[in-house]
Short mmCIF file of C-alpha atoms and ligand atoms in Angstrom, two decimals:
data_model
loop_
_atom_site.label_atom_id
_atom_site.label_comp_id
_atom_site.label_asym_id
_atom_site.label_seq_id
_atom_site.Cartn_x
_atom_site.Cartn_y
_atom_site.Cartn_z
CA MET B 1 -70.85 101.83 -5.61
CA LYS B 2 -67.97 102.97 -7.80
CA THR B 3 -68.79 104.59 -11.02
CA ASN B 4 -66.93 104.07 -14.20
CA PHE B 5 -64.05 106.50 -14.20
CA PRO B 6 -61.40 105.55 -16.76
CA ILE B 7 -58.47 106.11 -14.41
CA ASP B 8 -56.03 104.32 -16.60
CA LYS B 9 -56.60 107.14 -19.07
CA PHE B 10 -55.93 109.72 -16.48
CA LYS B 11 -52.28 108.88 -16.04
CA GLU B 12 -50.97 111.51 -18.49
CA ILE B 13 -53.10 114.29 -17.18
CA ARG B 14 -51.94 116.63 -14.45
CA THR B 15 -54.36 116.57 -11.44
CA PRO B 16 -56.50 118.21 -10.30
CA PHE B 17 -58.84 118.48 -13.27
CA TYR B 18 -62.52 118.40 -13.98
CA TYR B 19 -63.88 115.37 -15.77
CA TYR B 20 -67.01 115.64 -17.75
CA ASP B 21 -69.12 112.66 -18.76
CA VAL B 22 -70.45 113.90 -22.10
CA GLU B 23 -72.76 111.00 -22.53
CA LEU B 24 -74.54 111.78 -19.21
CA LEU B 25 -74.80 115.46 -20.21
CA GLN B 26 -76.44 114.34 -23.48
CA LYS B 27 -78.91 112.04 -21.72
CA THR B 28 -79.77 114.97 -19.30
CA LEU B 29 -80.30 117.23 -22.28
CA ASP B 30 -82.50 114.61 -24.00
CA THR B 31 -84.65 114.34 -20.83
CA ILE B 32 -84.97 118.18 -20.56
CA ASN B 33 -86.12 118.33 -24.13
CA SER B 34 -88.57 115.39 -23.93
CA GLU B 35 -90.09 116.50 -20.69
CA SER B 36 -90.42 120.26 -21.49
CA GLN B 37 -91.70 119.57 -25.05
CA LYS B 38 -94.70 117.84 -23.57
CA TYR B 39 -96.09 121.27 -22.99
CA GLU B 40 -96.83 124.04 -25.48
CA ASN B 41 -94.66 127.26 -25.40
CA TYR B 42 -92.03 126.01 -22.81
CA HIS B 43 -88.66 127.41 -23.58
CA VAL B 44 -85.64 126.30 -21.63
CA HIS B 45 -82.49 128.48 -21.24
CA TYR B 46 -79.32 127.19 -19.74
CA ALA B 47 -77.94 129.40 -16.93
CA VAL B 48 -74.40 129.81 -18.11
CA LYS B 49 -73.09 130.81 -14.74
CA ALA B 50 -73.16 127.11 -13.76
CA ASN B 51 -70.46 126.18 -16.32
CA ALA B 52 -69.24 128.27 -19.29
CA ASN B 53 -66.82 125.79 -20.93
CA GLU B 54 -66.99 126.23 -24.59
CA LYS B 55 -67.49 122.56 -25.36
CA ILE B 56 -70.33 122.39 -22.88
CA LEU B 57 -71.96 125.49 -24.22
CA LYS B 58 -71.74 124.07 -27.76
CA GLN B 59 -73.30 120.76 -26.81
CA ILE B 60 -76.12 122.61 -25.03
CA ASN B 61 -76.68 124.96 -28.08
CA LYS B 62 -76.72 121.83 -30.38
CA ASN B 63 -79.62 120.48 -28.31
CA GLY B 64 -81.61 123.64 -28.97
CA LEU B 65 -81.68 125.28 -25.50
CA GLY B 66 -81.30 129.07 -25.20
CA CYS B 67 -79.04 130.64 -22.63
CA ASP B 68 -79.30 132.85 -19.66
CA CYS B 69 -76.39 135.23 -18.97
CA VAL B 70 -75.50 137.50 -16.12
CA SER B 71 -72.58 139.40 -17.48
CA GLY B 72 -71.16 140.68 -20.80
CA GLY B 73 -68.50 137.92 -20.62
CA GLU B 74 -71.30 135.28 -20.56
CA VAL B 75 -73.14 136.94 -23.42
CA GLN B 76 -69.91 136.90 -25.44
CA ALA B 77 -69.17 133.27 -24.52
CA CYS B 78 -72.60 132.29 -25.76
CA LEU B 79 -72.21 134.26 -29.01
CA ASP B 80 -68.82 132.61 -29.48
CA ALA B 81 -70.35 129.18 -28.87
CA GLY B 82 -72.91 129.84 -31.60
CA PHE B 83 -76.08 130.61 -29.72
CA THR B 84 -78.36 132.73 -31.84
CA SER B 85 -78.89 136.15 -30.28
CA ASN B 86 -82.74 135.63 -30.11
CA LYS B 87 -82.21 132.89 -27.58
CA ILE B 88 -80.10 134.93 -25.16
CA VAL B 89 -81.62 136.54 -22.09
CA PHE B 90 -79.41 138.79 -19.93
CA ALA B 91 -80.18 139.12 -16.24
CA GLY B 92 -78.09 140.62 -13.39
CA VAL B 93 -78.63 143.35 -10.66
CA GLY B 94 -75.58 145.49 -11.95
CA LYS B 95 -75.24 145.60 -15.66
CA ALA B 96 -72.40 147.99 -16.76
CA ASP B 97 -72.90 150.15 -19.79
CA TRP B 98 -70.65 148.15 -21.96
CA GLU B 99 -72.45 145.03 -21.07
CA ILE B 100 -75.89 146.54 -21.98
CA ASN B 101 -74.37 147.92 -25.31
CA LEU B 102 -73.11 144.45 -26.13
CA GLY B 103 -76.58 143.04 -25.58
CA LEU B 104 -78.05 145.90 -27.72
CA ASP B 105 -75.54 145.30 -30.45
CA ALA B 106 -76.29 141.55 -30.56
CA GLU B 107 -80.04 142.24 -30.39
CA ILE B 108 -80.53 139.72 -27.69
CA PHE B 109 -84.01 138.33 -26.90
CA CYS B 110 -84.52 140.15 -23.63
CA PHE B 111 -82.90 142.07 -20.77
CA ASN B 112 -84.20 141.05 -17.38
CA VAL B 113 -84.35 144.37 -15.61
CA GLU B 114 -83.91 144.65 -11.80
CA SER B 115 -84.55 148.39 -11.05
CA ILE B 116 -85.85 151.68 -12.33
CA PRO B 117 -82.30 153.26 -12.67
CA GLU B 118 -81.27 150.30 -14.84
CA LEU B 119 -84.37 150.67 -16.99
CA GLU B 120 -83.52 154.36 -17.54
CA VAL B 121 -79.95 153.50 -18.60
CA ILE B 122 -81.11 150.75 -21.01
CA ASN B 123 -83.62 153.24 -22.57
CA GLU B 124 -80.88 155.86 -22.93
CA LEU B 125 -78.33 153.52 -24.44
CA ALA B 126 -80.88 151.92 -26.79
CA LYS B 127 -81.87 155.44 -27.84
CA ALA B 128 -78.30 156.32 -28.74
CA LYS B 129 -78.27 153.27 -31.07
CA ASN B 130 -81.71 153.89 -32.39
CA LYS B 131 -82.86 150.57 -31.13
CA VAL B 132 -85.68 149.26 -28.98
CA ALA B 133 -84.55 146.85 -26.19
CA LYS B 134 -86.98 144.16 -25.15
CA ILE B 135 -87.22 144.00 -21.40
CA ALA B 136 -88.76 141.73 -18.73
CA LEU B 137 -89.00 143.02 -15.22
CA ARG B 138 -87.44 140.87 -12.53
CA VAL B 139 -90.04 140.51 -9.78
CA ASN B 140 -89.11 139.60 -6.16
CA PRO B 141 -91.98 137.32 -5.37
CA ASN B 142 -91.19 136.96 -1.68
CA VAL B 143 -91.41 133.16 -1.97
CA ASP B 144 -89.16 131.10 0.34
CA ALA B 145 -87.15 128.52 -1.57
CA HIS B 146 -86.09 126.65 1.60
CA THR B 147 -82.54 126.45 0.50
CA HIS B 148 -79.17 127.74 1.77
CA HIS B 149 -79.36 131.37 2.80
CA TYR B 150 -76.51 132.29 0.35
CA ILE B 151 -78.35 131.03 -2.59
CA THR B 152 -81.88 132.10 -1.80
CA THR B 153 -82.90 135.14 -3.84
CA GLY B 154 -86.61 135.68 -3.92
CA LEU B 155 -87.27 137.14 -0.48
CA ASN B 156 -87.92 140.76 0.26
CA GLU B 157 -84.63 141.02 2.16
CA ASN B 158 -82.56 139.99 -0.97
CA LYS B 159 -81.03 142.52 -3.28
CA PHE B 160 -82.66 140.97 -6.37
CA GLY B 161 -85.64 142.09 -8.36
CA ILE B 162 -88.35 144.66 -8.02
CA ASN B 163 -90.80 144.49 -5.02
CA MET B 164 -94.33 143.53 -6.04
CA GLU B 165 -95.63 146.82 -4.60
CA GLN B 166 -93.47 148.90 -6.93
CA LEU B 167 -94.16 146.85 -9.93
CA ASP B 168 -97.10 148.88 -11.25
CA ASP B 169 -94.99 152.15 -11.11
CA VAL B 170 -92.16 150.41 -12.99
CA ILE B 171 -94.39 149.02 -15.74
CA ASN B 172 -96.04 152.53 -16.20
CA GLU B 173 -92.59 154.05 -16.37
CA ALA B 174 -91.46 151.50 -18.94
CA ALA B 175 -94.63 152.09 -21.04
CA ASN B 176 -93.61 155.77 -21.35
CA MET B 177 -90.11 155.03 -22.55
CA GLU B 178 -89.65 154.92 -26.30
CA ASN B 179 -86.65 152.69 -26.48
CA VAL B 180 -87.67 149.82 -24.30
CA GLU B 181 -90.51 147.27 -24.98
CA PHE B 182 -91.90 145.58 -21.92
CA ILE B 183 -92.51 141.91 -22.82
CA GLY B 184 -92.79 140.15 -19.57
CA LEU B 185 -92.02 139.15 -15.95
CA HIS B 186 -89.02 137.33 -14.74
CA PHE B 187 -88.66 135.49 -11.41
CA HIS B 188 -85.98 133.36 -9.75
CA ILE B 189 -86.42 132.29 -6.06
CA GLY B 190 -83.21 130.46 -5.38
CA SER B 191 -81.00 127.49 -6.22
CA GLN B 192 -80.70 123.78 -5.21
CA ILE B 193 -84.47 123.59 -4.56
CA GLU B 194 -85.20 119.90 -3.82
CA GLU B 195 -88.95 120.04 -3.26
CA MET B 196 -91.66 121.01 -5.74
CA GLU B 197 -93.56 123.14 -3.15
CA PRO B 198 -91.65 126.33 -3.76
CA PHE B 199 -92.25 126.11 -7.50
CA MET B 200 -95.90 125.53 -6.76
CA ASN B 201 -95.96 128.61 -4.49
CA LEU B 202 -94.17 130.67 -7.22
CA SER B 203 -96.81 129.59 -9.80
CA ASN B 204 -99.58 130.57 -7.52
CA ARG B 205 -97.95 133.99 -6.88
CA ILE B 206 -97.59 134.41 -10.65
CA ASN B 207 -101.31 133.67 -11.10
CA GLU B 208 -102.32 136.40 -8.70
CA LEU B 209 -100.03 138.85 -10.44
CA GLN B 210 -101.46 137.94 -13.84
CA GLU B 211 -104.95 138.55 -12.76
CA LYS B 212 -104.00 141.87 -11.34
CA PHE B 213 -102.29 142.94 -14.62
CA GLU B 214 -105.06 141.64 -16.73
CA ALA B 215 -107.56 143.76 -14.91
CA LYS B 216 -105.43 146.74 -15.84
CA GLY B 217 -105.14 145.73 -19.47
CA ILE B 218 -101.45 145.04 -19.25
CA ASN B 219 -100.29 142.42 -21.66
CA ILE B 220 -97.58 139.93 -20.55
CA LYS B 221 -96.09 137.85 -23.38
CA VAL B 222 -93.36 136.14 -21.50
CA ILE B 223 -93.14 134.70 -18.06
CA ASN B 224 -89.65 133.55 -16.94
CA VAL B 225 -89.59 131.54 -13.88
CA GLY B 226 -85.72 131.34 -13.51
CA GLY B 227 -83.98 128.15 -12.45
CA GLY B 228 -83.31 126.41 -9.18
CA LEU B 229 -84.15 122.80 -9.64
CA GLY B 230 -81.81 120.86 -7.31
CA VAL B 231 -79.76 117.82 -7.78
CA ASP B 232 -78.92 114.74 -5.57
CA TYR B 233 -75.58 115.56 -3.95
CA VAL B 234 -75.82 112.62 -1.55
CA THR B 235 -76.42 109.70 -3.83
CA PRO B 236 -75.45 111.01 -7.31
CA ASP B 237 -75.24 107.55 -8.93
CA GLU B 238 -78.89 106.80 -8.00
CA ASN B 239 -80.11 110.13 -9.35
CA GLN B 240 -77.86 111.03 -12.19
CA ILE B 241 -80.73 112.96 -13.94
CA PRO B 242 -82.76 115.46 -11.92
CA ASP B 243 -86.51 115.07 -11.82
CA PHE B 244 -87.33 117.25 -14.78
CA LYS B 245 -90.66 115.37 -15.19
CA SER B 246 -92.04 116.66 -11.89
CA TYR B 247 -90.47 119.98 -12.34
CA PHE B 248 -92.12 120.82 -15.67
CA ALA B 249 -95.28 119.05 -14.58
CA THR B 250 -95.55 121.27 -11.53
CA PHE B 251 -95.55 124.43 -13.59
CA ASN B 252 -98.00 122.87 -16.03
CA LYS B 253 -100.39 122.02 -13.22
CA TYR B 254 -100.25 125.17 -11.30
CA LEU B 255 -99.22 128.08 -13.49
CA LYS B 256 -102.07 129.31 -15.57
CA LEU B 257 -100.43 130.16 -18.81
CA ARG B 258 -102.56 132.21 -21.17
CA PRO B 259 -102.91 131.16 -24.85
CA ASP B 260 -99.84 132.26 -26.81
CA GLN B 261 -98.02 133.16 -23.62
CA GLU B 262 -94.48 131.72 -23.40
CA LEU B 263 -93.05 130.17 -20.31
CA HIS B 264 -89.22 130.38 -19.99
CA PHE B 265 -86.91 128.56 -17.67
CA GLU B 266 -83.33 129.18 -16.69
CA LEU B 267 -81.81 125.89 -15.46
CA GLY B 268 -78.15 125.79 -14.54
CA ARG B 269 -77.22 123.23 -11.90
CA ALA B 270 -79.76 120.64 -13.00
CA VAL B 271 -78.27 120.57 -16.53
CA VAL B 272 -74.64 120.11 -15.85
CA CYS B 273 -73.93 119.19 -12.26
CA GLN B 274 -73.98 115.38 -12.25
CA ALA B 275 -71.92 115.20 -15.41
CA GLY B 276 -68.80 116.74 -13.82
CA SER B 277 -66.48 115.46 -11.16
CA LEU B 278 -63.26 117.05 -9.76
CA ILE B 279 -60.50 114.48 -10.08
CA SER B 280 -57.58 114.76 -7.71
CA LYS B 281 -54.72 112.58 -6.32
CA ALA B 282 -53.82 111.95 -2.70
CA LEU B 283 -50.57 113.70 -1.97
CA TYR B 284 -50.13 112.39 1.59
CA VAL B 285 -51.88 110.37 4.17
CA LYS B 286 -51.08 112.04 7.56
CA GLU B 287 -51.75 110.61 10.97
CA GLY B 288 -52.75 113.40 13.31
CA ALA B 289 -53.09 113.32 17.06
CA SER B 290 -56.66 111.90 16.91
CA LYS B 291 -57.42 111.77 13.23
CA LYS B 292 -56.19 110.53 9.86
CA PHE B 293 -56.00 113.12 7.06
CA VAL B 294 -55.98 112.52 3.30
CA ILE B 295 -54.29 115.59 1.75
CA LEU B 296 -55.41 116.03 -1.87
CA ASP B 297 -53.78 117.98 -4.54
CA ALA B 298 -57.14 119.71 -5.17
CA GLY B 299 -58.19 122.50 -2.77
CA MET B 300 -60.81 125.15 -2.22
CA SER B 301 -59.31 127.13 -5.09
CA ASP B 302 -60.49 124.34 -7.38
CA LEU B 303 -63.85 123.69 -5.79
CA ILE B 304 -64.95 126.35 -3.40
CA ARG B 305 -68.45 125.19 -2.61
CA PRO B 306 -67.60 123.27 0.64
CA ALA B 307 -65.62 126.25 2.01
CA LEU B 308 -68.21 128.89 0.87
CA TYR B 309 -71.61 127.16 1.52
CA GLU B 310 -70.60 124.22 3.73
CA ALA B 311 -71.60 122.07 0.73
CA HIS B 312 -70.71 118.42 0.66
CA HIS B 313 -69.63 116.49 -2.42
CA VAL B 314 -69.48 112.72 -2.38
CA ILE B 315 -65.79 111.79 -2.15
CA GLN B 316 -64.65 108.50 -3.63
CA ASN B 317 -61.19 106.83 -3.71
CA LEU B 318 -61.12 105.48 -7.30
CA SER B 319 -57.91 103.45 -6.85
CA SER B 320 -58.60 101.38 -3.75
CA ASP B 321 -61.16 98.78 -2.82
CA GLN B 322 -59.56 97.91 0.48
CA GLU B 323 -61.37 98.09 3.73
CA LEU B 324 -63.11 101.35 4.83
CA GLU B 325 -61.16 103.80 7.09
CA THR B 326 -62.13 107.10 8.55
CA TYR B 327 -60.33 110.22 7.32
CA ASP B 328 -60.69 113.97 7.07
CA VAL B 329 -60.15 114.96 3.44
CA VAL B 330 -58.50 118.31 3.01
CA GLY B 331 -56.67 120.26 0.38
CA PRO B 332 -53.25 121.91 0.26
CA ILE B 333 -54.29 125.46 0.76
CA CYS B 334 -53.34 127.50 3.86
CA GLU B 335 -56.83 127.90 5.26
CA SER B 336 -58.67 125.74 7.80
CA SER B 337 -61.80 125.95 5.57
CA ASP B 338 -59.93 124.07 2.82
CA CYS B 339 -61.62 120.92 3.82
CA PHE B 340 -63.83 118.71 1.65
CA GLY B 341 -65.10 116.31 4.29
CA LYS B 342 -64.69 115.30 7.93
CA ASP B 343 -64.80 111.69 9.10
CA GLU B 344 -65.30 110.32 5.65
CA LYS B 345 -65.42 106.58 5.26
CA LEU B 346 -63.01 105.83 2.44
CA ASN B 347 -61.34 102.82 1.12
CA LYS B 348 -57.90 102.57 2.74
CA THR B 349 -55.92 105.30 1.01
CA LYS B 350 -52.26 105.69 0.00
CA ARG B 351 -50.22 108.36 -1.78
CA GLY B 352 -51.14 108.61 -5.46
CA ASP B 353 -54.66 107.30 -5.20
CA TYR B 354 -57.14 108.90 -7.44
CA PHE B 355 -60.08 110.67 -5.99
CA ALA B 356 -63.33 111.95 -7.50
CA LEU B 357 -65.33 114.75 -5.91
CA ARG B 358 -68.73 114.14 -7.38
CA SER B 359 -71.50 116.40 -8.59
CA ALA B 360 -69.07 119.17 -9.46
CA GLY B 361 -70.21 120.01 -12.97
CA ALA B 362 -72.09 123.02 -11.84
CA TYR B 363 -70.45 125.98 -9.93
CA GLY B 364 -67.22 124.04 -9.81
CA GLN B 365 -64.71 124.81 -12.44
CA ILE B 366 -66.30 128.20 -13.17
CA MET B 367 -65.81 129.29 -9.50
CA ALA B 368 -62.19 128.22 -9.39
CA CYS B 369 -59.65 130.87 -8.58
CA GLN B 370 -55.83 131.17 -8.39
CA TYR B 371 -55.50 131.65 -4.65
CA ASN B 372 -51.91 130.70 -3.46
CA CYS B 373 -50.87 131.24 -7.08
CA ARG B 374 -52.34 127.93 -8.13
CA THR B 375 -53.03 126.91 -11.65
CA LEU B 376 -56.68 126.88 -12.77
CA PRO B 377 -58.01 123.38 -13.27
CA VAL B 378 -58.71 122.34 -16.87
CA GLY B 379 -61.72 120.40 -18.21
CA ILE B 380 -61.30 116.88 -19.69
CA TYR B 381 -64.09 115.32 -21.65
CA SER B 382 -65.01 111.59 -21.69
CA ASP B 383 -65.20 111.59 -25.50
CA GLU B 384 -61.73 112.96 -25.96
CA LEU B 385 -59.77 110.53 -23.88
CA ILE B 386 -57.65 108.08 -25.78
N1 LLP O 1 -81.51 132.47 -13.11
C1 LLP O 1 -81.02 133.36 -12.23
C2 LLP O 1 -81.53 134.74 -12.33
C3 LLP O 1 -80.11 133.02 -11.29
O1 LLP O 1 -79.58 133.96 -10.44
C4 LLP O 1 -79.64 131.60 -11.17
C5 LLP O 1 -78.58 131.21 -10.23
C6 LLP O 1 -80.12 130.77 -12.23
C7 LLP O 1 -81.03 131.11 -13.13
C8 LLP O 1 -79.64 129.29 -12.21
O2 LLP O 1 -79.97 128.63 -11.01
P1 LLP O 1 -79.79 127.05 -10.87
O3 LLP O 1 -80.73 126.39 -11.93
O4 LLP O 1 -78.45 126.73 -11.25
O5 LLP O 1 -80.19 126.75 -9.52
N2 LLP O 1 -72.79 129.19 -6.72
C9 LLP O 1 -73.96 128.71 -6.02
C10 LLP O 1 -75.25 128.83 -6.83
C11 LLP O 1 -75.58 130.24 -7.14
C12 LLP O 1 -76.81 130.37 -8.04
C13 LLP O 1 -76.98 131.84 -8.49
N3 LLP O 1 -78.13 132.04 -9.33
C14 LLP O 1 -73.72 127.17 -5.68
O6 LLP O 1 -72.65 126.72 -5.93
O7 LLP O 1 -74.47 126.51 -5.14
#
């Protein structure tokens, strides 16, 4: 099935570019709000790392979500887009002093802290400003997310978080520091998680921890379960909006939230992925010895996920409805890994045909680079085309 891309309106725009369906993003945000608001004390943050375009951040802010940042640059982008500082959480395994200071000056909601040395630096920098920084400790729960090894984060072998065995010591240490206030626990087990089971396992792990801490009289106000909800990369038109209903219901069913306790989420991919496509034009159709190649004007510098994670994005020829032929779809960059798909069945293609690489709204434009001195792709929005 071909989706509705207004290619007649693309003519004046230099390819490749990212095209965002603003209406679909809005429907997705509406679903997130209606599904999460079924439950008391659920707070959804948007993981800015997925896409930090100003227009997208503004739309997300307008819909009341908070944001989850992993760098000073992201904190600044969120402040610039109008997010109030009490909705900003700041995670990351290596926060530099200037980044911590930016968070302290803005008085963000919470720092998600990943180690004792980091805790000590936050305490010291907060002291110098005569402030108290709210902190949550990122726990490595050793829960398998069953996802690609590059995007799994919650196992003991990963660099993220504090091991559960060390947690007691870190909480005690935090309690003795004057310029940090311990408010909660933070988790994130990985990304592109397509089953609910890992979230159920995470909930059970959190329940065990809660009981342990309660027995010790430690009060946890906030639990942050991170992000990770996956999207349908294979049939994006059939599942344009991820299954937020099951996602929030899983936490509601399994995670025993105490009265007045807040449950925070940090969803990135699930919010923006299906709303974005990379639009490109066929430069050449080349007959190889045993294969036919479509050479696009978009390459791995524009969308690195296939080269980096062996990810596959649905590829559609938007200009042709002729019979299907088999092609390898590649980019113009001087690397063999600059390949978007092998043996793709595509409508018969000629030079100048428009192509869409689907499900590219998350970790697409934001991960683009200028390798080969290429220009960074811009973002074009459905409501701005004339
Ligand atoms: N919270 C934390 C602490 C994270 O590390 C991440 C993602 C998220 C939330 C958001 O996860 P999401 O809901 O988007 O799954 N570049 C990779 C994905 C890297 C994800 C890193 N952390 C990709 O293109 O698949």
